[in-house]
Coordinates of C-alpha atoms in Angstrom, one line a residue:
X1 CA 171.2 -160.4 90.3
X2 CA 168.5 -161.1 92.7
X3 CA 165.7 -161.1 90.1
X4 CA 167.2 -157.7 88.4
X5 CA 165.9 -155.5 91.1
X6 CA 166.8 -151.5 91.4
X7 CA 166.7 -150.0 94.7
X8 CA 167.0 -146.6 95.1
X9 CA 168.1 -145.2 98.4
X10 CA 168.1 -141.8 100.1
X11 CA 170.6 -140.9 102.6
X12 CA 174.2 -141.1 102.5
X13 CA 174.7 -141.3 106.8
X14 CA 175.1 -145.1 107.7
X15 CA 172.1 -146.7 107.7
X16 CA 171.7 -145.4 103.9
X17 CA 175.2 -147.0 102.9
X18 CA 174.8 -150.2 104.8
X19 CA 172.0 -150.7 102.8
X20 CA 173.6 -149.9 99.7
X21 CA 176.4 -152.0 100.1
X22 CA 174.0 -154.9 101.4
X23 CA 172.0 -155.5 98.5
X24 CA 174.6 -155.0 95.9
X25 CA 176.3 -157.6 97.5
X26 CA 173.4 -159.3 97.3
X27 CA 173.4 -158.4 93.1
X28 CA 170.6 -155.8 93.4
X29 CA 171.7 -152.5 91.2
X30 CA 171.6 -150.1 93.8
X31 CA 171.6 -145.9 93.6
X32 CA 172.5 -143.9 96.7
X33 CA 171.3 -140.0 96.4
X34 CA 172.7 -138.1 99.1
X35 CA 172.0 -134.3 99.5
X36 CA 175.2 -133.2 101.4
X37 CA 178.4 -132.8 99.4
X38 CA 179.6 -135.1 102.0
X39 CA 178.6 -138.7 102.7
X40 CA 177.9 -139.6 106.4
X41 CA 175.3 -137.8 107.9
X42 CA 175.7 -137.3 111.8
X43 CA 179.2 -139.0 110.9
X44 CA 180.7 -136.0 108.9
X45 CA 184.0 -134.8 109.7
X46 CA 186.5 -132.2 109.7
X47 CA 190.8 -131.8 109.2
X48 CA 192.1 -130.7 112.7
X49 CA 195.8 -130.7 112.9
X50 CA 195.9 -132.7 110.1
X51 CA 193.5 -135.5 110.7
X52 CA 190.2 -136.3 110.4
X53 CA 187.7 -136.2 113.6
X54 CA 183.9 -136.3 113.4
X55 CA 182.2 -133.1 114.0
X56 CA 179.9 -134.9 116.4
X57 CA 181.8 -137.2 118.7
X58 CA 182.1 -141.2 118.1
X59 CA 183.0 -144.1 120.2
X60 CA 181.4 -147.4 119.9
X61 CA 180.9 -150.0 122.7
X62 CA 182.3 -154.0 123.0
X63 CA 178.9 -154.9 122.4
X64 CA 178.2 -153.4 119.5
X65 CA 178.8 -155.8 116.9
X66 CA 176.7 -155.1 114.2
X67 CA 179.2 -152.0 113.7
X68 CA 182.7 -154.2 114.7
X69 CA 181.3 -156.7 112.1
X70 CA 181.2 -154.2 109.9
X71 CA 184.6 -153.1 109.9
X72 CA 186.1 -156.5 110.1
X73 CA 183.7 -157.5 106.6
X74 CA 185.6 -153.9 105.4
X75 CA 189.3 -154.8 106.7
X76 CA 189.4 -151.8 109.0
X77 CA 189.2 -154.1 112.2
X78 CA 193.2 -153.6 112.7
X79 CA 193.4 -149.9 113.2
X80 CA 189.9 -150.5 116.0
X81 CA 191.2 -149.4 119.1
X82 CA 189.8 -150.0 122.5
X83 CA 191.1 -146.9 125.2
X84 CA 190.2 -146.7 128.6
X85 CA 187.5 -144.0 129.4
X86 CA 187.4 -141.8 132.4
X87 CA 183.7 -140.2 133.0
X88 CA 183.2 -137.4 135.5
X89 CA 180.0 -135.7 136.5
X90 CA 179.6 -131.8 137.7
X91 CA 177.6 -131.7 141.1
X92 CA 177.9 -128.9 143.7
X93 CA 180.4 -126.7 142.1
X94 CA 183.2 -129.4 141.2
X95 CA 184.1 -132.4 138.9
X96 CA 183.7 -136.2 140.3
X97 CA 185.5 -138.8 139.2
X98 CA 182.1 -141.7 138.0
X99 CA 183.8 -144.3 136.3
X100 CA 184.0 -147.0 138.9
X101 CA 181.6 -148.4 141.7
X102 CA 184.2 -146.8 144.0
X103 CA 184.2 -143.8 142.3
X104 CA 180.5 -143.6 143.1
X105 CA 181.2 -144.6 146.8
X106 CA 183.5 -141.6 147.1
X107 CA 180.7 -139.5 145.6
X108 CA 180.2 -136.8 148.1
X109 CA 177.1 -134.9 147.1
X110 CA 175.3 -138.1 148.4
X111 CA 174.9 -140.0 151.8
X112 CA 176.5 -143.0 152.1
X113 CA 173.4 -144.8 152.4
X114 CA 172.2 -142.8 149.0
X115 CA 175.1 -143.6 147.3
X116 CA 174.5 -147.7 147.7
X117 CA 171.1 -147.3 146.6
X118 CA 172.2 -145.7 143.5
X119 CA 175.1 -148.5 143.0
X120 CA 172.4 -151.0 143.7
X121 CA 170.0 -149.9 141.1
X122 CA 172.7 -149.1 138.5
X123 CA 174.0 -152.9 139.2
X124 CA 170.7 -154.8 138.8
X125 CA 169.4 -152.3 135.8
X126 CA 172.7 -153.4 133.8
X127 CA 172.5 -157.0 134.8
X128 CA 169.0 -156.8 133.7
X129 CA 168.0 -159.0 130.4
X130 CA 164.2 -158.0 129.8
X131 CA 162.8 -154.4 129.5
X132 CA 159.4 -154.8 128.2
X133 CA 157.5 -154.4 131.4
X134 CA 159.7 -150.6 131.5
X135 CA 158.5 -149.8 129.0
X136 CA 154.9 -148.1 129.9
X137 CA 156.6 -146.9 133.2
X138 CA 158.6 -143.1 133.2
X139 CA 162.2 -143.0 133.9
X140 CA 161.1 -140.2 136.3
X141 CA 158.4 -142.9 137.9
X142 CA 160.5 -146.0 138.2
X143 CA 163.9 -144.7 139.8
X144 CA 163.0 -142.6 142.8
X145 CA 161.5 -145.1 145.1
X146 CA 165.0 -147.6 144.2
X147 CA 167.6 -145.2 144.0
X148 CA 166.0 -142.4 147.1
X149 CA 164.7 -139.1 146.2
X150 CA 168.0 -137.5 146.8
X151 CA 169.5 -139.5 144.3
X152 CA 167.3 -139.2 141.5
X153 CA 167.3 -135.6 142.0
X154 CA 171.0 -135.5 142.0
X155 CA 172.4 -137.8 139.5
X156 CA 169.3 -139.1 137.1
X157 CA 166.5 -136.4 136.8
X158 CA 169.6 -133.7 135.9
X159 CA 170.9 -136.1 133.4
X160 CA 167.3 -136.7 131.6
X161 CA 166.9 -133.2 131.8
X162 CA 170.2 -132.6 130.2
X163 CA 169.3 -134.7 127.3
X164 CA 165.3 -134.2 127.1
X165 CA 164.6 -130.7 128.3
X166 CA 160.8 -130.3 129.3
X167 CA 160.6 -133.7 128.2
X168 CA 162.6 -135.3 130.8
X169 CA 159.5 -136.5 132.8
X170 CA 158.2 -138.7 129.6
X171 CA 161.0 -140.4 128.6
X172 CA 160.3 -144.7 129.2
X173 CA 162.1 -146.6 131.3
X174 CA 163.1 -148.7 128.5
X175 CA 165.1 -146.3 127.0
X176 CA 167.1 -145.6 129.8
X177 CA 167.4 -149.3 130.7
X178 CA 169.2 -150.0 127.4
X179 CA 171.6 -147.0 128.2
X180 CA 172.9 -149.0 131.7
X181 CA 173.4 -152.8 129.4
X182 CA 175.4 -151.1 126.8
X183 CA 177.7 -150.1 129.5
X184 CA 177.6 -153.1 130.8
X185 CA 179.6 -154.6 127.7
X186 CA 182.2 -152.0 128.2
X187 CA 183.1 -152.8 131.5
X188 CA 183.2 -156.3 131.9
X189 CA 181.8 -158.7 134.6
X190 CA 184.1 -157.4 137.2
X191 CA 183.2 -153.6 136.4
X192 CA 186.4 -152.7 135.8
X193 CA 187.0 -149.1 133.8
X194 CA 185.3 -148.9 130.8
X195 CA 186.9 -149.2 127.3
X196 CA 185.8 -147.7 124.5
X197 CA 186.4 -148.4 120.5
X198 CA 187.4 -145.8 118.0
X199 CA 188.6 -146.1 114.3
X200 CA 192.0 -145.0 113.7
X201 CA 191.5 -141.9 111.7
X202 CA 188.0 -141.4 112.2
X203 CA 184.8 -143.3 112.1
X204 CA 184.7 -141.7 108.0
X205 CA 187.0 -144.3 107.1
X206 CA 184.2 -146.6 107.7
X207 CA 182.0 -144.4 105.5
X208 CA 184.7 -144.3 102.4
X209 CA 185.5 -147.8 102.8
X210 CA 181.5 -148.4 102.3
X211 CA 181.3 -145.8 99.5
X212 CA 184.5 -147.6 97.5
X213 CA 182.9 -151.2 98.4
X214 CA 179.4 -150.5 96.6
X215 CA 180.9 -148.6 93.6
X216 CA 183.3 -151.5 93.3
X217 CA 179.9 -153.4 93.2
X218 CA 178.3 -151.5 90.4
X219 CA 176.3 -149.0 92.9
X220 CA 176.0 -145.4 91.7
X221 CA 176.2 -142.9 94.8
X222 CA 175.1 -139.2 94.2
X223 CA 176.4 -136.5 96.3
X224 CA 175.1 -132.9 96.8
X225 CA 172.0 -134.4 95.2
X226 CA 168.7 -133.9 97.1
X227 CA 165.5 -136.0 96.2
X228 CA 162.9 -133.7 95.7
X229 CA 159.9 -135.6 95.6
X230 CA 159.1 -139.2 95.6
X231 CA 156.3 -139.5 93.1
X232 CA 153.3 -141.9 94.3
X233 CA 151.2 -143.9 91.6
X234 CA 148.5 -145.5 92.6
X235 CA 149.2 -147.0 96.1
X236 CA 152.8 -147.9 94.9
X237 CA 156.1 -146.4 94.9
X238 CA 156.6 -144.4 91.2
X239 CA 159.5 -141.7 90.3
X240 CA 162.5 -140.3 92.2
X241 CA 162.1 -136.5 91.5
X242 CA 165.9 -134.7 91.4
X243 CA 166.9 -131.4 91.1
X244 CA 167.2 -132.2 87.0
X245 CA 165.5 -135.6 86.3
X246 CA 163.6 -138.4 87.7
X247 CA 164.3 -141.9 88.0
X248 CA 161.9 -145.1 88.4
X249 CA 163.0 -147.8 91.0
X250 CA 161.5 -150.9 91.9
X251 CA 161.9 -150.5 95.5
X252 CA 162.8 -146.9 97.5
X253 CA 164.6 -147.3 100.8
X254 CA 164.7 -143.9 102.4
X255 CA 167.2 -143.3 105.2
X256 CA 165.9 -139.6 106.2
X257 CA 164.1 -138.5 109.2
X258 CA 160.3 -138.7 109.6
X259 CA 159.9 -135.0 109.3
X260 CA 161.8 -134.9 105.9
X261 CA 160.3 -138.1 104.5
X262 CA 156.6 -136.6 104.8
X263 CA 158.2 -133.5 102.9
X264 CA 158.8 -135.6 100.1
X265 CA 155.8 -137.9 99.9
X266 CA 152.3 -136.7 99.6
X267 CA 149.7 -139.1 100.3
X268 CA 150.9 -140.9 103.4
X269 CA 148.1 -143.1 104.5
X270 CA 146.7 -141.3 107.9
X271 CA 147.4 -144.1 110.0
X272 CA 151.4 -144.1 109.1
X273 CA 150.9 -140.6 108.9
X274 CA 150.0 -140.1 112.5
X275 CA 152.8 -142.4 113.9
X276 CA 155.4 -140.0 111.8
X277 CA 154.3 -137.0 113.6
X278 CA 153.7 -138.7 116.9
X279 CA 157.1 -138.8 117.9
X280 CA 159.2 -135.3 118.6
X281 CA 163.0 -134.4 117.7
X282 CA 165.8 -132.8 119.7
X283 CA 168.0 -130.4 117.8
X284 CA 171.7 -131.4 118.3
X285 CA 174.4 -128.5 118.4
X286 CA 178.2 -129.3 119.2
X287 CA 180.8 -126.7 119.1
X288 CA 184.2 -128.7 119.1
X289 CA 187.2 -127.0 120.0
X290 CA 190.6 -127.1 118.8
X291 CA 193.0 -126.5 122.3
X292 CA 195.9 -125.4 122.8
X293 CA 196.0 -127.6 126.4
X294 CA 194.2 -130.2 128.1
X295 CA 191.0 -128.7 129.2
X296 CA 190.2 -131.8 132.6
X297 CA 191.1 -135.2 133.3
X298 CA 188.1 -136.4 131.9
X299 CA 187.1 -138.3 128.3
X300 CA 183.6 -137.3 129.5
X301 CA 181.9 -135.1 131.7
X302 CA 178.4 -134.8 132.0
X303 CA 177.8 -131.8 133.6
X304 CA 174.6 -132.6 135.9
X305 CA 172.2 -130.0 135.0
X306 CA 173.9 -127.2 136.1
X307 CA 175.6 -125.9 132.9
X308 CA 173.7 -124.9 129.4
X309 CA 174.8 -128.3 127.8
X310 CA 174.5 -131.9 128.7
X311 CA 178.3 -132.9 128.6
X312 CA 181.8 -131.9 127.0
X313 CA 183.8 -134.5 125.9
X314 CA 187.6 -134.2 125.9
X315 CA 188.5 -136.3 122.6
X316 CA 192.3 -136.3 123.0
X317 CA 191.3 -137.8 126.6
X318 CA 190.7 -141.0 124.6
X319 CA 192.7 -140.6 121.5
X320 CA 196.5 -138.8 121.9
X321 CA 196.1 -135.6 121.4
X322 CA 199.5 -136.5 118.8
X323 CA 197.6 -137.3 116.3
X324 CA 196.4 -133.5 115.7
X325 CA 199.6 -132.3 116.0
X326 CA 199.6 -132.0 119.7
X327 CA 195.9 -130.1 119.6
X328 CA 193.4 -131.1 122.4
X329 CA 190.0 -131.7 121.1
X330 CA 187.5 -130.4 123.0
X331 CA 183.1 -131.4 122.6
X332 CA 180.2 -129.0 123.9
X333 CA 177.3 -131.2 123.2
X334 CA 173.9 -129.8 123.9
X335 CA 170.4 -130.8 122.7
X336 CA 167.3 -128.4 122.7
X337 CA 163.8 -128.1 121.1
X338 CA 164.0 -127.0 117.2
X339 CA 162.6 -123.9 118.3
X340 CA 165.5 -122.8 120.9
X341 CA 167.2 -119.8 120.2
X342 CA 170.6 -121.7 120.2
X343 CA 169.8 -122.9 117.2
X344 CA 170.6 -120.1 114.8
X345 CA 173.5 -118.5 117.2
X346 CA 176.7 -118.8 115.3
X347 CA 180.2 -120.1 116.7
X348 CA 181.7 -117.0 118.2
X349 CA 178.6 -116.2 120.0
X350 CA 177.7 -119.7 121.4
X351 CA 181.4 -119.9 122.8
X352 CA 180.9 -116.7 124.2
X353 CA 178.4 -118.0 125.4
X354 CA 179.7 -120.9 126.9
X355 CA 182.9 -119.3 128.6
X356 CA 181.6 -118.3 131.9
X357 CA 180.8 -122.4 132.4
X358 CA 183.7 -123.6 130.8
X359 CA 185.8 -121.5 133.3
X360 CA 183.4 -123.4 136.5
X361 CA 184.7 -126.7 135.5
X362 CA 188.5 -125.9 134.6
X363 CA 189.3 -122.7 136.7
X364 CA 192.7 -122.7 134.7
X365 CA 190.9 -122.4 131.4
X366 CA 191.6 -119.2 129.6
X367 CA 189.5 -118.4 125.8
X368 CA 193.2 -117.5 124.4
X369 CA 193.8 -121.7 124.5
X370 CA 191.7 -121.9 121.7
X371 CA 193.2 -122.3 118.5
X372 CA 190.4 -123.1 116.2
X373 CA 186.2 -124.0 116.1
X374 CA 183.7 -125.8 114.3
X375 CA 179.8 -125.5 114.5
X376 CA 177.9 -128.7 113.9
X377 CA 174.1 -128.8 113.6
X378 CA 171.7 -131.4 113.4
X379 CA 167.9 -130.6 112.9
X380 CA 166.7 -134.1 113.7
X381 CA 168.7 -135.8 116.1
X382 CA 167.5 -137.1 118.9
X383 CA 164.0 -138.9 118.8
X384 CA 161.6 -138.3 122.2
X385 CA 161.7 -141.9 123.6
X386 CA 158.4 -141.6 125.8
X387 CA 156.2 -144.6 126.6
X388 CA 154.1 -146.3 124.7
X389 CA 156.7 -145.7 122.2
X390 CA 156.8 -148.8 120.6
X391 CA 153.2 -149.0 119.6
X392 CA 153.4 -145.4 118.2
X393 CA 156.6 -146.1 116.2
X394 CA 156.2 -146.4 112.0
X395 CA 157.0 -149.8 110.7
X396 CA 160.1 -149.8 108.5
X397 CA 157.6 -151.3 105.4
X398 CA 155.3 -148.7 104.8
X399 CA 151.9 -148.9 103.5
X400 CA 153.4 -147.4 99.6
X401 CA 154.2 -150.6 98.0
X402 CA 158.1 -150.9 97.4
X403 CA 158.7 -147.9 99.7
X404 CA 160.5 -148.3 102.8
X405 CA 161.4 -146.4 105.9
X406 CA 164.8 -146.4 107.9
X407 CA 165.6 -144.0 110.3
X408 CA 166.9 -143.4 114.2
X409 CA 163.4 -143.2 115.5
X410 CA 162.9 -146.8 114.6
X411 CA 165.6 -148.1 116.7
X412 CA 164.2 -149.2 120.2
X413 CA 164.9 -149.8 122.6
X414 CA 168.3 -148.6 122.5
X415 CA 169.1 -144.9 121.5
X416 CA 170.8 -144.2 118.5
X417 CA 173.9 -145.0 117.2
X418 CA 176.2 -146.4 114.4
X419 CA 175.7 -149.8 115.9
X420 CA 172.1 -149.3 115.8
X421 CA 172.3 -147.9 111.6
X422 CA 174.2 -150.7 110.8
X423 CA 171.5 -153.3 112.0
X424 CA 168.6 -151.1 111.2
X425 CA 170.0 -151.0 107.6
X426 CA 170.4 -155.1 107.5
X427 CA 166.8 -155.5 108.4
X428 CA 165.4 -153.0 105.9
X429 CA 167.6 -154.5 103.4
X430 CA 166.6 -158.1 104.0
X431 CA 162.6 -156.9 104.2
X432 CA 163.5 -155.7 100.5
X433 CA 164.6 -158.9 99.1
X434 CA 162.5 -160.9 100.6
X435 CA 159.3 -158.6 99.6
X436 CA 160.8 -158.5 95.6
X437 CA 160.9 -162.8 95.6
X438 CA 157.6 -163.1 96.9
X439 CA 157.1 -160.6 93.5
X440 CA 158.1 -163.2 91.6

């Protein structure tokens, strides 16, 4: 035991469990409270012809080995696939092909001459190894004089509004810098089609397989649990309050978003306090689909500003649409402010909704192809990377003695991801050792 210490952690999505399963391999007695009946977080699932698929999609890139380590420490490296991707991007009316630099050249809404610029740009952004000088420069600032204003206006500044909303004009260069290397990773030196990794029978086999691990260990995990209130005494951490008792830890890692974590604590210090609230959340709402055909040609289309969500993703584009007992699987992924009156539509309605667009990008499609639905909601799912960000963002250590922070707005450069929660939950993890031996 590393010196006897109990770590209690909050959060069952990955970043929770990684840290579970960390320090109990490192002999801690750890106790996971999760508030869902299910354990993953934005990595939740649902049966679809028989098989499990996340209700938010999931692919992971060749760089991202935090997450392949992961599964090879778990034995689930075997059933990681890597599939060729197709992308396509909606612009004037029809589907592009934009997985390959001569995809791009053949892009018509552009000149020729914008169309290099763009190439050029995209090139030297994912070749690019240092970011910190993007970092107090707008996305919005930065690409128009490299990539021509027609270009921006075409292919970027509808993809950041996509994503952002009325925050598209803030978002750092930074962010979108880290976007372009990922990809890079994907591709290969030659920029060849991009591959992209998915777990045989869902990224939740990851979650179980982390679950069974920690128990194995000794770990307790609580489901359909919330924490109520963590109780503060003096300036350290003191009781974790539940719906029918309380429990005292020596350290707290919470896994939650900054929003819920000052629900629970009273007391922040202002200074941590202020950097909680300083940084705004997207809403995430995907309606996946259950086909009875293939809806396009593409894995992913983002649809360039000119539909009422960012992108719809074709699963069964990637993975055989076989495995679900010949269903197509179908992603409407849009983000919007809490506030947006999507938010508290229900399924019918927000296909409904939908239709008219769907029909603009397959003029085949016809409502009576689908089979099935599922509504997914996320409150707190995409952090506002604007600049300055760094500086603004809340340390994971924060200033309550043995309580600790972990969540998606503390992952920067990069956006968020499972990669990202897997090494965000190793460095929280290894901050909570080494603070409990210089205890001793």
């Amino acid at each position: 035991m590393e010196g006897g210490v109990r770590v209690g952690i909050i959060g069952g999505g990955i970043t929770g469990l990684t840290v579970a399963y960390y320090l109990a391999r490192k002999g801690c007695s750890v106790t996971l409270f999760e508030k869902e009946p299910e354990l993953g977080g934005q990595v939740r699932t649902v049966s679809v012809g028989g098989e499990r698929v996340e209700g938010f999609y999931h692919h992971i890139f060749a760089g991202d080995t935090n997450l392949i380590g992961m599964t090879e420490e778990l034995g689930l490296s075997s059933d990681l696939e890597w599939l060729p991707s197709r992308v396509g991007y909606f612009s004037e009316g029809r589907a592009y092909p934009f997985s390959t630099p001569l995809d791009l050249l053949r892009f018509k809404p552009l000149s020729l001459y914008d169309r290099l610029r763009v190439g050029m740009t995209s090139l030297r952004l994912q070749r690019r190894t240092h970011w910190r000088d993007l970092a107090e420069v707008t996305a919005s600032e930065w690409l128009p004089p490299r990539t021509g204003g027609k270009g921006y206006r075409v292919i970027f500044d509808p993809l950041l509004r996509g994503k952002f909303g009325d925050y598209a004009g803030d978002i750092s260069m930074a962010w979108l810098w880290s976007r372009f290397r990922v990809r890079l990773g994907s591709r290969g030196r030659a920029m060849q089609r991009e591959r992209l990794g998915y777990l045989r029978g869902s990224f939740h086999r990851l979650v179980e397989a982390l679950a069974e691990a920690i128990r194995e260990m000794g770990g307790n995990i609580f489901v359909d649990n919330p924490v109520r209130r963590l109780a503060i005494q003096g300036d350290r951490i003191g009781e974790v309050e539940l719906r029918d008792m309380s429990l005292s830890f020596d350290a707290v890692v919470a896994t939650v978003s900054s929003p819920t974590f000052l629900s629970l604590v009273a007391g922040v210090p202002d200074d941590y306090r202020r950097k909680l609230e300083a940084t705004p959340y997207l809403s995430a709402l995907c309606l996946v689909l259950a086909l009875s055909r293939q809806f396009m040609p593409f894995y992913w289309l983002n649809t360039g500003g000119a539909m009422p969500f960012v992108a719809v993703v074709e699963h069964t584009n990637l993975v055989p649409a076989e495995r679900y007992s010949g269903k197509h699987l179908l992603y409407i992924s849009n983000y919007m402010t809490p506030d947006s009156q999507l938010t508290g539509i229900n399924a019918p309605g927000l296909l409904e909704h939908y239709l008219p667009h769907l029909r603009q990008i397959s003029l085949e499609f016809d409502p009576a192809w689908v089979e099935e639905y599922h509504l997914f909601r996320e409150c707190a799912a995409q952090p506002v990377v604007n600049t300055g960000y760094e500086d603004r963002m809340p340390g994971l250590r924060t200033p309550i003695d043995g309580l600790y922070l972990a969540n998606t707005a503390q992952i920067y450069p990069e956006d968020r991801g499972m990669n990202y929660s897997v090494r965000l939950g190793l460095k929280v993890s290894g901050m909570v050792l080494e603070a409990w031996k210089g205890d001793q």
